[in-house]
Coordinates of N, CA and C in Angstrom, one line a residue:
X292 N -19.3 86.9 18.8 CA -19.5 86.6 20.2 C -18.1 86.3 20.8
X293 N -18.0 86.2 22.1 CA -16.7 86.1 22.7 C -15.7 85.2 22.1
X294 N -15.9 84.0 21.9 CA -14.9 83.1 21.3 C -15.1 82.8 19.8
X295 N -16.2 83.3 19.2 CA -16.4 83.0 17.8 C -17.3 84.1 17.3
X296 N -16.7 85.1 16.5 CA -17.5 86.2 16.1 C -18.6 85.8 15.0
X297 N -18.5 84.6 14.6 CA -19.5 84.2 13.6 C -20.7 83.5 14.1
X298 N -20.9 83.5 15.5 CA -22.0 82.9 16.1 C -23.3 83.7 15.6
X299 N -24.4 83.0 15.4 CA -25.6 83.6 15.0 C -26.7 83.4 16.0
X300 N -27.5 84.5 16.2 CA -28.7 84.4 17.1 C -29.9 84.5 16.3
X301 N -30.8 83.6 16.5 CA -32.1 83.6 15.8 C -33.2 83.8 16.8
X302 N -34.0 84.8 16.6 CA -35.2 85.0 17.5 C -36.3 84.0 17.2
X303 N -36.8 83.4 18.2 CA -38.0 82.5 18.1 C -39.1 83.2 18.9
X304 N -40.3 82.5 18.9 CA -41.4 83.1 19.6 C -41.2 83.4 21.0
X305 N -41.7 84.6 21.5 CA -41.7 85.0 22.8 C -40.3 85.2 23.4
X306 N -39.9 84.3 24.4 CA -38.6 84.5 25.0 C -37.6 83.5 24.5
X307 N -37.8 82.7 23.5 CA -36.9 81.7 23.0 C -36.0 82.3 21.9
X308 N -34.7 81.9 22.1 CA -33.7 82.3 21.1 C -32.8 81.0 20.8
X309 N -32.3 81.0 19.6 CA -31.4 79.9 19.2 C -30.0 80.6 18.9
X310 N -28.9 80.0 19.4 CA -27.6 80.5 19.1 C -26.8 79.4 18.4
X311 N -26.2 79.7 17.3 CA -25.5 78.6 16.5 C -24.1 79.1 16.1
X312 N -23.2 78.2 16.3 CA -21.8 78.4 15.8 C -21.1 77.0 15.6
X313 N -20.2 77.0 14.7 CA -19.4 75.8 14.4 C -20.3 74.6 14.3
X314 N -21.5 74.7 13.7 CA -22.4 73.6 13.5 C -23.1 73.1 14.7
X315 N -23.1 73.8 15.8 CA -23.8 73.4 17.0 C -24.8 74.4 17.5
X316 N -25.8 74.0 18.2 CA -26.9 74.9 18.5 C -27.3 74.9 19.9
X317 N -27.4 76.1 20.5 CA -27.9 76.2 21.9 C -29.2 77.0 21.9
X318 N -30.2 76.4 22.6 CA -31.6 77.0 22.6 C -31.9 77.4 24.0
X319 N -32.4 78.6 24.2 CA -32.8 79.1 25.5 C -34.3 79.3 25.6
X320 N -34.9 78.8 26.6 CA -36.3 79.0 26.9 C -37.3 78.7 25.8
X321 N -37.3 77.5 25.3 CA -38.4 77.1 24.4 C -39.7 76.8 25.1
X322 N -40.5 77.8 25.3 CA -41.7 77.7 26.1 C -42.9 77.5 25.3
X323 N -44.1 77.6 26.0 CA -45.4 77.3 25.3 C -45.8 78.4 24.3
X324 N -45.2 79.6 24.4 CA -45.5 80.6 23.4 C -44.6 80.6 22.2
X325 N -43.6 79.7 22.2 CA -42.7 79.6 21.1 C -43.1 78.5 20.1
X326 N -42.5 78.5 19.0 CA -42.9 77.5 18.0 C -42.8 76.1 18.5
X327 N -43.7 75.2 18.1 CA -43.6 73.8 18.5 C -42.2 73.1 18.2
X328 N -41.5 73.6 17.2 CA -40.3 73.0 16.8 C -39.1 73.8 17.2
X329 N -39.3 74.8 18.1 CA -38.3 75.8 18.5 C -37.0 75.1 19.0
X330 N -37.2 74.0 19.7 CA -36.0 73.4 20.4 C -35.4 72.2 19.6
X331 N -36.1 71.8 18.5 CA -35.6 70.7 17.7 C -34.2 71.0 17.1
X332 N -33.3 70.1 17.1 CA -32.0 70.3 16.5 C -31.0 70.8 17.5
X333 N -31.5 71.1 18.8 CA -30.6 71.7 19.8 C -29.6 70.6 20.2
X334 N -28.3 71.1 20.5 CA -27.3 70.3 21.1 C -27.3 70.5 22.6
X335 N -27.8 71.7 23.0 CA -27.8 72.1 24.4 C -29.0 73.0 24.6
X336 N -29.7 72.9 25.8 CA -30.9 73.7 26.1 C -30.7 74.3 27.4
X337 N -31.0 75.6 27.6 CA -31.0 76.3 28.8 C -32.4 76.8 29.1
X338 N -32.8 76.7 30.4 CA -34.1 77.1 30.8 C -34.0 78.0 32.0
X339 N -34.6 79.2 32.0 CA -34.4 80.2 33.1 C -35.3 79.9 34.3
X340 N -36.5 79.4 34.1 CA -37.4 79.2 35.2 C -38.6 78.3 34.8
X341 N -39.5 78.1 35.7 CA -40.5 77.0 35.5 C -41.8 77.5 34.9
X342 N -42.0 78.8 34.6 CA -43.2 79.2 34.0 C -43.4 78.7 32.6
X343 N -44.7 78.4 32.3 CA -44.9 77.7 31.1 C -44.5 78.4 29.8
X344 N -44.4 79.7 29.8 CA -44.0 80.5 28.6 C -42.5 80.4 28.4
X345 N -41.8 79.8 29.4 CA -40.3 79.6 29.2 C -40.0 78.1 29.3
X346 N -40.7 77.3 30.0 CA -40.5 75.9 30.1 C -41.7 75.1 29.7
X347 N -41.5 74.4 28.6 CA -42.5 73.5 28.1 C -41.9 72.1 28.0
X348 N -42.4 71.2 28.8 CA -41.8 69.9 28.9 C -41.9 69.1 27.6
X349 N -43.0 69.3 26.9 CA -43.1 68.6 25.6 C -42.1 69.0 24.6
X350 N -41.8 70.3 24.5 CA -40.8 70.8 23.6 C -39.4 70.3 24.0
X351 N -39.1 70.3 25.3 CA -37.8 69.8 25.7 C -37.7 68.3 25.4
X352 N -38.7 67.6 25.7 CA -38.7 66.1 25.5 C -38.5 65.8 24.0
X353 N -39.1 66.6 23.1 CA -39.0 66.4 21.7 C -37.5 66.6 21.3
X354 N -36.9 67.7 21.8 CA -35.5 68.0 21.5 C -34.6 66.9 22.0
X355 N -34.8 66.5 23.2 CA -33.9 65.5 23.8 C -34.0 64.1 23.1
X356 N -35.2 63.8 22.6 CA -35.4 62.5 21.9 C -34.9 62.7 20.5
X357 N -35.0 63.9 19.9 CA -34.5 64.1 18.5 C -33.0 63.9 18.5
X358 N -32.3 64.4 19.5 CA -30.9 64.3 19.6 C -30.5 63.6 20.9
X359 N -30.1 62.4 20.8 CA -29.8 61.6 22.1 C -28.5 62.2 22.8
X360 N -27.8 63.1 22.1 CA -26.6 63.7 22.8 C -26.9 65.0 23.4
X361 N -28.2 65.5 23.2 CA -28.5 66.8 23.7 C -28.6 66.8 25.3
X362 N -28.3 68.0 25.9 CA -28.3 68.1 27.3 C -29.0 69.4 27.7
X363 N -29.5 69.4 28.9 CA -30.2 70.6 29.5 C -29.5 71.1 30.7
X364 N -29.4 72.4 30.8 CA -28.9 73.1 32.0 C -30.0 74.0 32.5
X365 N -30.3 73.9 33.8 CA -31.4 74.7 34.3 C -31.4 74.7 35.8
X366 N -32.2 75.5 36.4 CA -32.3 75.6 37.9 C -33.1 74.4 38.4
X367 N -33.0 74.2 39.8 CA -33.5 73.0 40.4 C -35.0 72.8 40.1
X368 N -35.8 73.8 40.2 CA -37.3 73.7 40.1 C -37.7 73.1 38.7
X369 N -36.9 73.3 37.7 CA -37.2 72.7 36.4 C -36.5 71.3 36.3
X370 N -35.3 71.2 36.7 CA -34.5 69.9 36.7 C -35.3 68.8 37.4
X371 N -36.0 69.1 38.5 CA -36.7 68.1 39.2 C -37.9 67.6 38.4
X372 N -38.4 68.4 37.5 CA -39.5 67.9 36.7 C -39.2 67.1 35.5
X373 N -37.9 67.1 35.0 CA -37.6 66.4 33.8 C -36.4 65.5 33.9
X374 N -35.6 65.7 34.9 CA -34.3 64.9 35.0 C -34.6 63.4 35.0
X375 N -35.7 63.0 35.6 CA -36.0 61.5 35.7 C -36.1 60.9 34.3
X376 N -36.6 61.6 33.4 CA -36.8 61.1 32.0 C -35.5 61.0 31.2
X377 N -34.5 61.8 31.6 CA -33.2 61.8 30.9 C -32.0 61.8 31.9
X378 N -31.8 60.7 32.6 CA -30.8 60.6 33.6 C -29.4 60.9 33.0
X379 N -28.7 61.8 33.8 CA -27.4 62.2 33.4 C -27.3 63.2 32.3
X380 N -28.4 63.7 31.8 CA -28.4 64.7 30.7 C -29.0 66.0 31.1
X381 N -29.5 66.1 32.4 CA -30.0 67.3 32.9 C -29.2 67.8 34.1
X382 N -28.7 69.0 34.0 CA -27.7 69.6 34.9 C -28.3 70.8 35.7
X383 N -28.2 70.7 37.0 CA -28.8 71.8 37.8 C -27.7 72.9 38.1
X384 N -28.1 74.1 37.8 CA -27.1 75.3 38.0 C -27.8 76.4 38.8
X385 N -26.9 77.3 39.3 CA -27.4 78.4 40.1 C -26.4 79.6 39.9
X386 N -26.8 80.7 40.5 CA -26.0 81.9 40.4 C -24.5 81.7 40.7
X387 N -23.6 82.2 39.8 CA -22.2 82.0 40.0 C -21.6 80.9 39.2
X388 N -22.4 79.9 38.8 CA -21.9 78.8 38.1 C -21.5 79.2 36.7
X389 N -20.5 78.4 36.2 CA -20.0 78.6 34.8 C -19.9 77.2 34.2
X390 N -20.2 77.0 32.9 CA -20.1 75.7 32.3 C -20.0 75.9 30.8
X391 N -19.6 74.9 30.1 CA -19.6 74.9 28.6 C -20.8 74.0 28.1
X392 N -21.5 74.5 27.2 CA -22.7 73.8 26.6 C -22.6 74.0 25.1
X393 N -22.5 72.9 24.4 CA -22.4 72.9 22.9 C -21.4 73.8 22.4
X394 N -20.3 73.9 23.1 CA -19.2 74.8 22.6 C -19.3 76.3 23.0
X395 N -20.4 76.6 23.7 CA -20.6 78.0 24.2 C -20.2 78.0 25.7
X396 N -19.5 79.1 26.1 CA -19.2 79.4 27.5 C -20.4 80.1 28.1
X397 N -20.9 79.5 29.2 CA -22.1 80.1 29.8 C -21.9 80.5 31.3
X398 N -22.3 81.6 31.7 CA -22.3 82.1 33.1 C -23.7 82.2 33.6
X399 N -24.0 81.9 34.9 CA -25.3 82.0 35.5 C -25.4 83.2 36.4
X400 N -26.4 84.1 36.2 CA -26.5 85.3 36.9 C -28.0 85.4 37.4
X401 N -28.2 85.7 38.7 CA -29.5 86.0 39.2 C -30.0 84.8 40.0
X402 N -31.1 85.1 40.8 CA -31.7 84.1 41.7 C -33.2 84.0 41.7
X403 N -33.9 85.2 41.6 CA -35.3 85.2 41.8 C -36.0 85.9 40.6
X404 N -37.2 85.4 40.3 CA -38.1 86.0 39.4 C -38.5 87.4 39.9
X405 N -38.8 88.3 38.9 CA -39.3 89.6 39.3 C -40.6 89.5 40.0
X406 N -40.9 90.5 40.9 CA -42.2 90.5 41.6 C -43.3 90.8 40.7
X407 N -44.3 89.8 40.6 CA -45.5 90.0 39.8 C -46.5 90.8 40.7
X408 N -46.7 90.4 41.9 CA -47.5 91.1 42.9 C -47.1 90.6 44.3
X409 N -47.2 91.5 45.3 CA -46.7 91.0 46.6 C -47.5 89.8 47.1
X410 N -48.7 89.6 46.6 CA -49.5 88.4 47.1 C -49.1 87.1 46.3
X411 N -48.3 87.2 45.3 CA -47.9 86.0 44.6 C -46.5 85.6 45.0
X412 N -46.3 84.4 45.5 CA -44.9 84.0 45.9 C -44.0 84.1 44.8
X413 N -42.8 84.6 45.1 CA -41.7 84.6 44.0 C -41.1 83.2 43.9
X414 N -40.8 82.9 42.6 CA -40.1 81.7 42.3 C -38.6 82.0 41.9
X415 N -37.9 81.0 41.8 CA -36.5 81.1 41.4 C -36.4 81.4 39.9
X416 N -35.3 82.1 39.5 CA -35.1 82.4 38.1 C -33.6 82.7 37.9
X417 N -33.0 82.2 36.8 CA -31.6 82.5 36.6 C -31.5 83.1 35.1
X418 N -30.5 83.9 34.9 CA -30.2 84.4 33.6 C -28.9 83.8 33.1
X419 N -28.6 83.9 31.8 CA -27.4 83.3 31.2 C -26.7 84.3 30.4
X420 N -25.4 84.5 30.7 CA -24.5 85.2 29.8 C -23.8 84.1 28.9
X421 N -23.9 84.3 27.6 CA -23.4 83.3 26.7 C -22.2 83.9 25.9
X422 N -21.0 83.2 26.0 CA -19.8 83.6 25.4 C -19.4 85.0 25.8
X423 N -19.8 85.5 27.0 CA -19.4 86.8 27.5 C -20.0 87.9 26.7
X424 N -21.0 87.6 25.9 CA -21.5 88.7 25.0 C -23.0 88.9 25.1
X425 N -23.8 87.8 25.1 CA -25.3 87.9 25.1 C -25.8 87.5 26.4
X426 N -26.7 88.3 27.0 CA -27.4 88.0 28.3 C -28.9 87.9 28.1
X427 N -29.4 86.7 28.5 CA -30.8 86.4 28.6 C -31.2 86.3 30.0
X428 N -31.9 87.3 30.5 CA -32.2 87.4 32.0 C -33.4 86.5 32.4
X429 N -34.1 85.9 31.5 CA -35.3 85.2 31.9 C -36.4 86.3 32.4
X430 N -37.1 86.0 33.5 CA -38.1 86.9 34.0 C -37.6 87.7 35.2
X431 N -36.6 88.5 34.9 CA -36.0 89.3 36.0 C -35.2 90.4 35.3
X432 N -35.0 91.5 36.1 CA -34.2 92.6 35.7 C -32.8 92.5 36.3
X433 N -32.2 91.4 36.2 CA -30.9 91.2 36.8 C -29.8 91.9 36.0
X434 N -29.0 92.7 36.7 CA -27.9 93.4 36.1 C -26.6 92.5 36.4
X435 N -26.1 91.9 35.3 CA -24.9 91.0 35.5 C -23.7 91.8 36.0
X436 N -22.9 91.1 36.8 CA -21.7 91.8 37.4 C -20.6 91.7 36.4
X437 N -20.9 92.1 35.2 CA -19.9 92.1 34.1 C -20.5 92.8 32.9
X438 N -19.7 93.4 32.0 CA -20.3 94.1 30.8 C -20.8 93.0 29.8
X439 N -21.8 93.3 29.1 CA -22.3 92.5 28.0 C -22.6 93.4 26.8
X440 N -22.3 92.9 25.6 CA -22.5 93.6 24.4 C -24.0 93.6 24.1
X441 N -24.7 92.5 24.2 CA -26.1 92.3 23.7 C -27.0 91.9 24.8
X442 N -28.0 92.7 25.1 CA -29.0 92.4 26.1 C -30.3 91.9 25.4
X443 N -30.8 90.7 25.8 CA -32.1 90.3 25.4 C -33.1 90.8 26.4
X444 N -33.9 91.8 26.0 CA -34.7 92.6 26.9 C -36.1 92.1 27.0
X445 N -36.6 91.7 28.2 CA -38.0 91.4 28.5 C -38.8 92.6 28.2
X446 N -39.5 92.6 27.1 CA -40.2 93.9 26.7 C -41.5 94.1 27.4
X447 N -42.3 93.0 27.6 CA -43.6 93.2 28.2 C -44.0 92.0 29.0
X448 N -44.5 92.2 30.2 CA -44.9 91.1 31.1 C -45.8 91.7 32.2
X449 N -46.5 90.8 32.9 CA -47.3 91.3 34.1 C -46.4 91.9 35.2
X450 N -45.1 91.7 35.1 CA -44.2 92.1 36.2 C -43.4 93.3 35.9
X451 N -43.6 94.0 34.7 CA -42.8 95.1 34.4 C -43.6 96.3 33.8
X452 N -43.0 97.5 33.8 CA -43.6 98.6 33.2 C -42.5 99.4 32.4
X453 N -42.9 100.3 31.5 CA -41.8 100.8 30.7 C -40.7 101.5 31.4
X454 N -41.0 102.3 32.5 CA -39.9 103.0 33.2 C -38.9 102.0 33.7
X455 N -39.3 100.8 34.2 CA -38.4 99.8 34.6 C -37.6 99.2 33.5
X456 N -38.3 99.0 32.3 CA -37.6 98.4 31.2 C -36.5 99.4 30.7
X457 N -36.8 100.6 30.6 CA -35.8 101.6 30.2 C -34.6 101.7 31.2
X458 N -35.0 101.8 32.5 CA -33.9 101.9 33.5 C -33.0 100.7 33.5
X459 N -33.6 99.5 33.2 CA -32.8 98.3 33.1 C -31.8 98.4 32.0
X460 N -32.2 98.8 30.8 CA -31.3 99.0 29.7 C -30.2 99.9 30.1
X461 N -30.5 101.0 30.7 CA -29.4 101.9 31.1 C -28.5 101.3 32.2
X462 N -29.0 100.5 33.1 CA -28.2 99.9 34.1 C -27.3 98.8 33.6
X463 N -27.7 98.0 32.6 CA -26.9 97.0 32.0 C -25.9 97.7 31.1
X464 N -26.3 98.7 30.4 CA -25.5 99.5 29.5 C -24.8 98.6 28.4
X465 N -25.7 97.9 27.7 CA -25.2 97.1 26.5 C -25.0 98.0 25.3
X466 N -24.4 97.5 24.3 CA -24.3 98.2 23.0 C -25.6 97.9 22.2
X467 N -26.1 96.7 22.3 CA -27.2 96.3 21.4 C -28.3 95.7 22.3
X468 N -29.6 96.0 22.0 CA -30.7 95.4 22.7 C -31.7 94.8 21.7
X469 N -32.0 93.5 21.9 CA -33.1 92.8 21.1 C -34.2 92.4 22.0
X470 N -35.4 92.5 21.6 CA -36.6 92.2 22.4 C -36.7 90.7 22.6
X471 N -37.1 90.3 23.8 CA -37.7 89.0 24.1 C -38.9 89.3 24.9
X472 N -39.6 88.2 25.3 CA -40.8 88.3 26.1 C -41.8 89.3 25.5
X473 N -42.0 89.1 24.2 CA -42.9 90.0 23.5 C -44.1 89.3 22.9
X474 N -44.4 88.1 23.4 CA -45.5 87.2 22.9 C -46.9 87.7 23.2
X475 N -47.0 88.7 24.1 CA -48.3 89.2 24.4 C -48.6 90.5 23.8
X476 N -47.6 91.0 23.0 CA -47.8 92.3 22.3 C -48.3 92.2 20.9
X477 N -49.2 93.1 20.5 CA -49.6 93.1 19.1 C -48.7 94.2 18.4
X478 N -49.0 94.5 17.1 CA -48.2 95.4 16.4 C -48.3 96.8 17.0
X479 N -49.4 97.2 17.5 CA -49.6 98.5 18.2 C -48.6 98.7 19.3
X480 N -48.6 97.6 20.2 CA -47.8 97.7 21.4 C -46.3 97.7 21.0
X481 N -45.9 96.9 20.1 CA -44.5 96.8 19.6 C -44.1 98.2 19.1
X482 N -45.0 98.8 18.3 CA -44.7 100.1 17.8 C -44.5 101.2 18.8
X483 N -45.4 101.2 19.8 CA -45.3 102.2 20.9 C -44.0 102.0 21.7
X484 N -43.8 100.8 22.1 CA -42.6 100.5 22.9 C -41.3 100.7 22.1
X485 N -41.3 100.4 20.9 CA -40.2 100.5 20.0 C -39.8 102.0 19.9
X486 N -40.8 102.9 19.7 CA -40.5 104.3 19.6 C -40.0 104.8 21.0
X487 N -40.5 104.3 22.1 CA -40.0 104.8 23.4 C -38.6 104.4 23.7
X488 N -38.1 103.3 23.0 CA -36.8 102.8 23.2 C -35.9 103.3 22.1
X489 N -36.4 104.1 21.2 CA -35.7 104.6 20.0 C -35.5 106.1 20.1
X490 N -35.5 106.8 19.0 CA -35.2 108.2 18.9 C -36.4 109.0 19.5
X491 N -37.6 108.4 19.6 CA -38.7 109.1 20.1 C -38.8 109.1 21.6
X492 N -37.9 108.3 22.3 CA -38.0 108.2 23.7 C -37.0 109.0 24.5
X493 N -36.9 108.8 25.8 CA -35.9 109.6 26.6 C -34.5 109.2 26.5
X494 N -34.2 108.0 25.9 CA -32.8 107.7 25.7 C -32.4 106.4 26.4
X495 N -31.7 105.6 25.7 CA -31.3 104.3 26.3 C -29.8 104.3 26.8
X496 N -29.2 105.5 26.8 CA -27.8 105.5 27.2 C -26.9 105.1 26.2
X497 N -27.3 105.1 24.9 CA -26.5 104.7 23.8 C -26.7 103.3 23.2
X498 N -27.5 102.5 23.9 CA -27.8 101.2 23.4 C -28.7 101.3 22.2
X499 N -28.4 100.5 21.2 CA -29.2 100.4 19.9 C -30.3 99.4 20.1
X500 N -31.6 99.8 20.1 CA -32.7 98.9 20.2 C -33.2 98.4 18.9
X501 N -33.4 97.1 18.8 CA -33.9 96.5 17.5 C -34.9 95.4 17.9
X502 N -36.1 95.4 17.2 CA -37.0 94.4 17.3 C -36.8 93.3 16.2
X503 N -36.6 92.1 16.6 CA -36.5 91.0 15.6 C -37.8 90.2 15.6
X504 N -38.4 90.1 14.4 CA -39.5 89.2 14.3 C -39.1 87.8 14.4
X505 N -39.9 86.9 14.9 CA -39.5 85.4 14.9 C -39.0 84.9 13.6
X506 N -37.9 84.2 13.7 CA -37.3 83.7 12.5 C -36.1 84.5 11.9
X507 N -36.0 85.8 12.4 CA -34.9 86.6 11.9 C -33.7 86.4 12.7
X508 N -32.5 86.4 12.0 CA -31.2 86.1 12.6 C -30.3 87.3 12.5
X509 N -29.4 87.4 13.5 CA -28.4 88.4 13.5 C -27.1 87.8 14.0
X510 N -26.0 88.5 13.9 CA -24.7 88.1 14.5 C -24.4 89.1 15.5
X511 N -24.6 88.8 16.8 CA -24.3 89.8 17.9 C -22.8 90.2 17.9
X512 N -22.6 91.4 18.2 CA -21.2 91.9 18.2 C -20.8 92.6 16.9
X513 N -21.6 92.5 15.9 CA -21.3 93.1 14.6 C -22.1 94.3 14.4

């Protein structure tokens, strides 16, 4: 990754990932579909938006209590729900902000959740570029105004379809794609979508697509 090629990314359930380098851990979106201990041991936590599959207050509280030095960076709608319990340790961010969390350089991109249906009001959503290399968009198809090596791709949701997913990969133009937001897919769905994003599909513009099962780790950029 940008400042440390030895950083490791571990896929957790659904949209949660853990990034580790130099003995410190950053966790993104430990929600209700991720493992109960997905956030434990974190030095820093990032949350993209308030939906329960990305923001689980009990998981965040457990991590914050487990590590009294841990801090959270998130958008206002989430910060308002948890900042009172951890004064001074919850930071509100928005598009264009940059900050350091647990030794990682983080940029904030995006403003709104993808449209689920016109009758459902849109909520806010932000994505995070970590160390200039890995982009987690949350629940949006935000194209960051900068190149990224590794895209964490929302594979399946009530707000997307395959043509949008493929066009999003092409628009971001990463070198590597790893699935997130896959907690509603069974093996059949993963297989079909994986083929469509691989050699059996219309082409990702050169990005290499890989599905990581929960618990598997990789070193982005290698």
